[in-house]
Amino acid sequence: MSIFRDSLFAGRVALITGGATGIGRGIAEALARHGADVALLSRKAENLAAASAEIESATGRRCLALPADIRNPEAVDAAVIRTIAELGRLDILVNNAAGNFPCASEDLSPNGFGAVVDIDAKGTWHATRSAFRAWMKEHGGRILNISATLHHGGTPGQVHVAAAKAAVDAMTRTLAVEWGPLGVQVNAIAPGPIGDTEGARRLFPGPVADRLRAQVPIRRLGAIEDIASLALFVLSQAGSNLNGAILVSDGGLSLSGRFSVEPEGGPGV
Ligand code: HXC
């Protein structure tokens, strides 16, 4: 049961990139359960249709499905315009779409590095720019970026993701200062390992997840629900003095100097 009141986001509209699965889906559903109408942007149409139907039936709110590749700025512009046309406004943007795969840096191709930077960093910029120009510049709004912790130190096998997420953090701080006077507040959540996600399945298969869990000070991996609840807090009135904040949610893992798991048998993630 949620600790937040059901009507917390009544009358609000939120667009969530990468909203069909994982953390994005969790945040979208949490916002809808608390009264918001939501729009999900995702590249995979089949995930999108299912997620949108399930969120509508579980919450009774509108859930618009927007098939688009976050790497295509024109497609993102069109998705933002459609959200405003069909749902009437755009109060909240959650930049969650991300790509990841573990790869030793010496083996990572320019295209592999570029694919992740294009999705995480440039994709965040595409949606942010569109939302600002189409709605938030005039009406204000809240932008929440989903970052990570792996670039707070050095995480082998993640040079592409670390570079991309560092750019996301830089955008968070820069735009918080530049757009704060216009009523647009930009914050980020930096999740550590979240067990029930596609990213975790890729990065921490099977026994690796058990080793990692043992290294987290609170002895558990995060859950999608942890990040969704924190997002509700940041985006609600409780977060109204937050701007440019990057909130770490990792059970204290990064404080122990770790951001991921050190595998047996050498460097990697
Ligand atoms: C090496 C790889 C690779 C791999 C892709 N590439 N997978 N290189 N090892 N496992 C390279 C390809 O060879 C190619 O380069 C380039 O990347 C683009 O690959 P494509 O398959 O053409 O690209 P595309 O399908 O557009 O996107 C690839 C992708 C994406 C980035 C891997 O499909 C993706 O990320 N999917 C997973 C989504 C996901 O898990 N999201 C959660 C993120 S979790 P060449 O040179 O061959 O052309 C997260 C935070 C984790 O971000 C924090 C944990 C603590």
Tab-separated table of C-alpha atoms and ligand atoms in Angstrom:
chain	number	residue	atom	x	y	z
A	1	MET	CA	0.000	0.000	0.000
A	2	SER	CA	1.286	3.464	-0.894
A	3	ILE	CA	2.263	5.936	1.823
A	4	PHE	CA	1.166	8.775	-0.487
A	5	ARG	CA	-2.398	10.032	-0.806
A	6	ASP	CA	-4.298	8.739	-3.831
A	7	SER	CA	-4.970	12.176	-5.325
A	8	LEU	CA	-1.396	13.482	-5.004
A	9	PHE	CA	-1.006	14.040	-8.762
A	10	ALA	CA	-4.653	14.630	-9.702
A	11	GLY	CA	-4.941	16.939	-12.700
A	12	ARG	CA	-1.278	16.423	-13.667
A	13	VAL	CA	0.108	14.924	-16.854
A	14	ALA	CA	3.433	13.084	-16.988
A	15	LEU	CA	5.483	11.775	-19.908
A	16	ILE	CA	7.854	8.918	-19.110
A	17	THR	CA	10.509	7.862	-21.623
A	18	GLY	CA	11.328	4.175	-21.590
A	19	GLY	CA	8.031	3.940	-19.753
A	20	ALA	CA	6.885	0.546	-21.011
A	21	THR	CA	9.190	-1.578	-18.834
A	22	GLY	CA	11.310	-1.583	-15.699
A	23	ILE	CA	11.828	1.546	-13.638
A	24	GLY	CA	10.014	3.748	-16.167
A	25	ARG	CA	6.960	1.541	-16.077
A	26	GLY	CA	7.047	1.522	-12.262
A	27	ILE	CA	7.175	5.320	-12.090
A	28	ALA	CA	4.397	5.670	-14.689
A	29	GLU	CA	2.105	3.324	-12.820
A	30	ALA	CA	2.856	4.991	-9.477
A	31	LEU	CA	2.011	8.421	-10.906
A	32	ALA	CA	-1.209	7.079	-12.460
A	33	ARG	CA	-2.199	5.357	-9.196
A	34	HIS	CA	-1.896	8.763	-7.568
A	35	GLY	CA	-4.113	10.559	-10.048
A	36	ALA	CA	-1.928	11.584	-13.008
A	37	ASP	CA	-2.657	10.888	-16.637
A	38	VAL	CA	0.495	9.494	-18.196
A	39	ALA	CA	2.147	9.041	-21.588
A	40	LEU	CA	4.733	6.332	-22.254
A	41	LEU	CA	7.381	6.710	-24.932
A	42	SER	CA	9.132	3.534	-26.036
A	43	ARG	CA	10.772	2.046	-29.109
A	44	LYS	CA	9.120	-1.364	-28.683
A	45	ALA	CA	5.489	-1.126	-29.756
A	46	GLU	CA	4.491	-4.502	-28.314
A	47	ASN	CA	5.735	-3.641	-24.792
A	48	LEU	CA	4.070	-0.273	-25.094
A	49	ALA	CA	0.594	-1.524	-25.990
A	50	ALA	CA	0.589	-4.025	-23.118
A	51	ALA	CA	1.918	-1.546	-20.543
A	52	SER	CA	-0.517	1.149	-21.546
A	53	ALA	CA	-3.543	-1.177	-21.396
A	54	GLU	CA	-2.450	-2.588	-18.026
A	55	ILE	CA	-1.848	0.832	-16.470
A	56	GLU	CA	-5.228	2.118	-17.695
A	57	SER	CA	-7.077	-0.872	-16.319
A	58	ALA	CA	-5.169	-0.901	-12.996
A	59	THR	CA	-5.483	2.824	-12.288
A	60	GLY	CA	-8.466	4.141	-14.244
A	61	ARG	CA	-6.289	6.965	-15.608
A	62	ARG	CA	-5.426	7.700	-19.241
A	63	CYS	CA	-2.201	6.107	-20.462
A	64	LEU	CA	-1.109	7.218	-23.907
A	65	ALA	CA	1.226	4.921	-25.875
A	66	LEU	CA	3.824	6.783	-27.926
A	67	PRO	CA	5.981	4.547	-30.129
A	68	ALA	CA	9.173	6.476	-30.880
A	69	ASP	CA	12.936	6.115	-30.777
A	70	ILE	CA	14.354	8.541	-28.215
A	71	ARG	CA	17.351	8.972	-30.545
A	72	ASN	CA	15.161	10.639	-33.175
A	73	PRO	CA	14.570	14.279	-32.176
A	74	GLU	CA	11.691	14.771	-34.648
A	75	ALA	CA	9.891	11.681	-33.339
A	76	VAL	CA	10.355	12.918	-29.765
A	77	ASP	CA	9.015	16.366	-30.682
A	78	ALA	CA	5.968	14.696	-32.232
A	79	ALA	CA	5.405	12.549	-29.122
A	80	VAL	CA	5.528	15.595	-26.851
A	81	ILE	CA	3.099	17.510	-29.083
A	82	ARG	CA	0.737	14.518	-29.099
A	83	THR	CA	0.852	14.250	-25.309
A	84	ILE	CA	-0.171	17.870	-24.937
A	85	ALA	CA	-2.844	17.582	-27.656
A	86	GLU	CA	-4.433	14.440	-26.194
A	87	LEU	CA	-3.893	14.888	-22.447
A	88	GLY	CA	-4.104	18.676	-22.365
A	89	ARG	CA	-0.841	19.644	-20.628
A	90	LEU	CA	2.625	18.398	-19.618
A	91	ASP	CA	3.597	18.955	-15.990
A	92	ILE	CA	6.184	16.235	-15.529
A	93	LEU	CA	8.856	14.681	-17.746
A	94	VAL	CA	10.711	11.591	-16.531
A	95	ASN	CA	13.821	10.888	-18.602
A	96	ASN	CA	14.250	7.192	-17.979
A	97	ALA	CA	15.079	5.614	-21.368
A	98	ALA	CA	18.528	4.033	-21.213
A	99	GLY	CA	20.704	1.454	-22.897
A	100	ASN	CA	23.327	-0.735	-21.316
A	101	PHE	CA	25.521	-3.735	-21.894
A	102	PRO	CA	28.732	-4.719	-20.160
A	103	CYS	CA	31.766	-4.553	-22.434
A	104	ALA	CA	35.490	-4.303	-21.722
A	105	SER	CA	36.538	-0.846	-22.920
A	106	GLU	CA	39.188	-2.112	-25.327
A	107	ASP	CA	36.509	-4.171	-27.115
A	108	LEU	CA	33.888	-1.415	-27.271
A	109	SER	CA	33.346	-0.126	-30.823
A	110	PRO	CA	32.694	3.536	-31.627
A	111	ASN	CA	29.159	2.529	-32.530
A	112	GLY	CA	28.679	0.708	-29.226
A	113	PHE	CA	29.864	3.741	-27.265
A	114	GLY	CA	27.703	5.977	-29.451
A	115	ALA	CA	24.555	3.865	-29.111
A	116	VAL	CA	24.477	4.311	-25.340
A	117	VAL	CA	25.428	7.991	-25.441
A	118	ASP	CA	22.732	8.550	-28.084
A	119	ILE	CA	20.047	6.869	-25.963
A	120	ASP	CA	20.969	8.064	-22.460
A	121	ALA	CA	22.540	11.485	-22.967
A	122	LYS	CA	21.219	12.757	-26.291
A	123	GLY	CA	17.838	11.103	-25.716
A	124	THR	CA	17.489	12.892	-22.386
A	125	TRP	CA	18.292	16.137	-24.148
A	126	HIS	CA	15.803	15.520	-26.964
A	127	ALA	CA	12.890	14.960	-24.586
A	128	THR	CA	13.935	17.753	-22.242
A	129	ARG	CA	14.278	20.268	-25.048
A	130	SER	CA	10.927	19.283	-26.581
A	131	ALA	CA	9.057	19.449	-23.264
A	132	PHE	CA	10.559	22.826	-22.419
A	133	ARG	CA	9.796	24.401	-25.777
A	134	ALA	CA	6.316	22.922	-26.180
A	135	TRP	CA	5.018	23.480	-22.631
A	136	MET	CA	7.301	24.078	-19.665
A	137	LYS	CA	8.882	27.354	-20.747
A	138	GLU	CA	5.452	28.965	-20.530
A	139	HIS	CA	3.818	26.921	-17.756
A	140	GLY	CA	6.684	25.603	-15.624
A	141	GLY	CA	7.154	21.938	-14.804
A	142	ARG	CA	9.229	19.220	-13.203
A	143	ILE	CA	11.863	17.155	-14.954
A	144	LEU	CA	13.237	14.016	-13.319
A	145	ASN	CA	16.264	12.319	-14.846
A	146	ILE	CA	17.076	8.720	-14.008
A	147	SER	CA	20.836	8.618	-13.640
A	148	ALA	CA	23.045	5.942	-12.031
A	149	THR	CA	25.895	5.651	-9.515
A	150	LEU	CA	28.420	3.766	-11.612
A	151	HIS	CA	30.170	6.973	-12.723
A	152	HIS	CA	30.533	8.259	-9.152
A	153	GLY	CA	33.632	6.091	-9.114
A	154	GLY	CA	35.100	3.761	-11.707
A	155	THR	CA	33.082	0.774	-12.920
A	156	PRO	CA	34.994	-1.504	-15.299
A	157	GLY	CA	33.097	-2.434	-18.460
A	158	GLN	CA	30.829	0.599	-18.248
A	159	VAL	CA	32.843	3.423	-19.846
A	160	HIS	CA	30.038	4.180	-22.332
A	161	VAL	CA	27.313	4.227	-19.663
A	162	ALA	CA	29.458	6.207	-17.213
A	163	ALA	CA	30.150	8.862	-19.862
A	164	ALA	CA	26.446	9.054	-20.771
A	165	LYS	CA	25.186	9.245	-17.185
A	166	ALA	CA	27.800	11.882	-16.290
A	167	ALA	CA	26.297	13.946	-19.119
A	168	VAL	CA	22.815	13.402	-17.660
A	169	ASP	CA	24.038	14.690	-14.278
A	170	ALA	CA	25.622	17.718	-15.964
A	171	MET	CA	22.329	18.506	-17.730
A	172	THR	CA	20.465	18.127	-14.436
A	173	ARG	CA	22.616	20.724	-12.693
A	174	THR	CA	22.937	23.117	-15.631
A	175	LEU	CA	19.238	23.230	-16.469
A	176	ALA	CA	18.245	23.487	-12.795
A	177	VAL	CA	20.108	26.795	-12.688
A	178	GLU	CA	19.171	27.996	-16.168
A	179	TRP	CA	15.466	27.122	-16.012
A	180	GLY	CA	14.779	27.407	-12.276
A	181	PRO	CA	13.830	31.089	-12.651
A	182	LEU	CA	11.233	30.024	-15.243
A	183	GLY	CA	9.556	27.587	-12.850
A	184	VAL	CA	11.132	24.455	-14.295
A	185	GLN	CA	12.837	22.288	-11.659
A	186	VAL	CA	15.229	19.582	-12.763
A	187	ASN	CA	16.353	16.779	-10.461
A	188	ALA	CA	17.755	13.285	-10.769
A	189	ILE	CA	17.556	9.970	-8.999
A	190	ALA	CA	20.698	7.836	-9.126
A	191	PRO	CA	19.651	4.242	-8.518
A	192	GLY	CA	22.212	1.649	-7.550
A	193	PRO	CA	21.547	-1.937	-8.632
A	194	ILE	CA	17.793	-2.485	-8.929
A	195	GLY	CA	17.172	-6.213	-8.844
A	196	ASP	CA	13.923	-6.543	-10.784
A	197	THR	CA	15.053	-4.815	-14.014
A	198	GLU	CA	16.327	-5.745	-17.466
A	199	GLY	CA	19.542	-3.814	-16.721
A	200	ALA	CA	20.203	-5.938	-13.633
A	201	ARG	CA	19.504	-9.144	-15.554
A	202	ARG	CA	22.112	-8.071	-18.118
A	203	LEU	CA	24.703	-6.857	-15.642
A	204	PHE	CA	24.248	-9.202	-12.694
A	205	PRO	CA	23.166	-12.608	-13.966
A	206	GLY	CA	22.368	-15.377	-11.453
A	207	PRO	CA	25.014	-15.796	-8.753
A	208	VAL	CA	26.535	-12.383	-9.524
A	209	ALA	CA	23.391	-10.804	-8.050
A	210	ASP	CA	23.892	-12.839	-4.857
A	211	ARG	CA	27.496	-11.624	-4.517
A	212	LEU	CA	26.385	-8.072	-5.097
A	213	ARG	CA	23.573	-8.313	-2.536
A	214	ALA	CA	26.108	-9.377	0.082
A	215	GLN	CA	28.130	-6.208	-0.629
A	216	VAL	CA	25.227	-3.786	-0.135
A	217	PRO	CA	25.268	-2.385	3.428
A	218	ILE	CA	21.532	-3.081	3.867
A	219	ARG	CA	21.984	-6.551	2.302
A	220	ARG	CA	19.396	-6.212	-0.407
A	221	LEU	CA	19.229	-4.919	-3.964
A	222	GLY	CA	16.897	-2.048	-4.703
A	223	ALA	CA	13.452	-2.666	-6.182
A	224	ILE	CA	11.537	-0.766	-8.844
A	225	GLU	CA	9.098	0.241	-6.126
A	226	ASP	CA	11.897	1.986	-4.186
A	227	ILE	CA	12.635	4.215	-7.159
A	228	ALA	CA	8.953	4.799	-7.974
A	229	SER	CA	8.250	5.917	-4.392
A	230	LEU	CA	11.243	8.235	-4.399
A	231	ALA	CA	10.078	9.685	-7.723
A	232	LEU	CA	6.659	10.445	-6.205
A	233	PHE	CA	8.386	12.225	-3.330
A	234	VAL	CA	10.660	14.296	-5.598
A	235	LEU	CA	7.836	15.225	-7.999
A	236	SER	CA	5.307	16.046	-5.268
A	237	GLN	CA	5.069	19.133	-3.116
A	238	ALA	CA	7.460	17.429	-0.705
A	239	GLY	CA	10.184	18.002	-3.297
A	240	SER	CA	9.347	21.604	-4.028
A	241	ASN	CA	12.685	22.931	-2.736
A	242	LEU	CA	14.714	20.381	-4.703
A	243	ASN	CA	16.424	21.682	-7.820
A	244	GLY	CA	19.561	20.200	-9.372
A	245	ALA	CA	19.589	17.472	-6.721
A	246	ILE	CA	20.897	14.023	-7.599
A	247	LEU	CA	19.465	11.634	-5.032
A	248	VAL	CA	21.302	8.344	-4.601
A	249	SER	CA	19.136	5.305	-3.830
A	250	ASP	CA	21.477	2.336	-3.478
A	251	GLY	CA	21.260	1.031	0.081
A	252	GLY	CA	24.626	2.682	0.766
A	253	LEU	CA	26.547	0.595	-1.789
A	254	SER	CA	28.430	3.521	-3.324
A	255	LEU	CA	29.514	4.750	0.135
A	256	SER	CA	31.496	1.562	0.478
A	257	GLY	CA	33.354	2.452	-2.713
A	258	ARG	CA	31.421	0.025	-4.891
A	259	PHE	CA	28.950	0.766	-7.639
A	260	SER	CA	28.550	-2.656	-9.135
A	261	VAL	CA	29.982	-6.076	-8.454
A	262	GLU	CA	33.635	-7.069	-8.745
A	263	PRO	CA	33.375	-10.376	-10.548
A	264	GLU	CA	35.475	-13.372	-9.695
A	265	GLY	CA	38.179	-13.788	-12.311
A	266	GLY	CA	39.010	-10.235	-13.289
A	267	PRO	CA	37.687	-6.839	-14.245
A	268	GLY	CA	34.308	-6.322	-15.797
A	269	VAL	CA	31.020	-5.419	-14.259
B	1	HXC	C1	29.504	-5.131	-27.189
B	1	HXC	C2	27.575	-4.275	-28.152
B	1	HXC	C3	26.766	-5.088	-27.309
B	1	HXC	C4	27.439	-5.940	-26.374
B	1	HXC	C5	25.464	-3.887	-28.593
B	1	HXC	N1	26.732	-3.570	-28.922
B	1	HXC	N2	25.448	-4.819	-27.611
B	1	HXC	N3	28.930	-4.294	-28.102
B	1	HXC	N4	28.793	-5.927	-26.342
B	1	HXC	N5	26.742	-6.743	-25.548
B	1	HXC	C6	27.167	-2.661	-29.974
B	1	HXC	C7	26.859	-3.258	-31.330
B	1	HXC	O1	27.836	-4.208	-31.706
B	1	HXC	C8	26.873	-2.030	-32.219
B	1	HXC	O2	28.173	-1.629	-32.552
B	1	HXC	C9	26.294	-0.963	-31.309
B	1	HXC	O3	26.446	-1.437	-29.944
B	1	HXC	C10	24.827	-0.754	-31.566
B	1	HXC	O4	24.174	-2.013	-31.464
B	1	HXC	P1	22.707	-2.243	-32.048
B	1	HXC	O5	22.275	-3.592	-31.624
B	1	HXC	O6	22.671	-1.895	-33.490
B	1	HXC	O7	21.968	-1.054	-31.340
B	1	HXC	P2	20.578	-0.864	-30.738
B	1	HXC	O8	19.713	-2.066	-30.947
B	1	HXC	O9	20.078	0.388	-31.267
B	1	HXC	O10	20.876	-0.666	-29.154
B	1	HXC	C11	21.704	-1.504	-28.479
B	1	HXC	C12	21.523	-1.424	-26.983
B	1	HXC	C13	20.042	-1.462	-26.629
B	1	HXC	C14	22.128	-0.118	-26.470
B	1	HXC	C15	22.266	-2.599	-26.384
B	1	HXC	O11	19.428	-2.496	-27.297
B	1	HXC	C16	19.841	-1.617	-25.161
B	1	HXC	O12	20.427	-0.975	-24.314
B	1	HXC	N6	18.996	-2.459	-24.717
B	1	HXC	C17	18.879	-2.745	-23.268
B	1	HXC	C18	18.033	-1.782	-22.543
B	1	HXC	C19	18.360	-1.827	-21.062
B	1	HXC	O13	18.875	-2.787	-20.533
B	1	HXC	N7	18.080	-0.748	-20.376
B	1	HXC	C20	18.376	-0.662	-18.964
B	1	HXC	C21	19.614	0.065	-18.789
B	1	HXC	S1	20.194	-0.057	-17.139
B	1	HXC	P3	28.873	-2.068	-33.955
B	1	HXC	O14	30.237	-1.458	-33.896
B	1	HXC	O15	28.909	-3.565	-33.968
B	1	HXC	O16	28.008	-1.495	-35.054
B	1	HXC	C22	21.158	1.308	-16.915
B	1	HXC	C23	21.790	1.560	-15.580
B	1	HXC	C24	22.451	0.384	-15.002
B	1	HXC	O17	21.326	2.085	-17.759
B	1	HXC	C25	23.079	0.687	-13.649
B	1	HXC	C26	23.386	-0.564	-12.903
B	1	HXC	C27	24.093	-0.351	-11.605
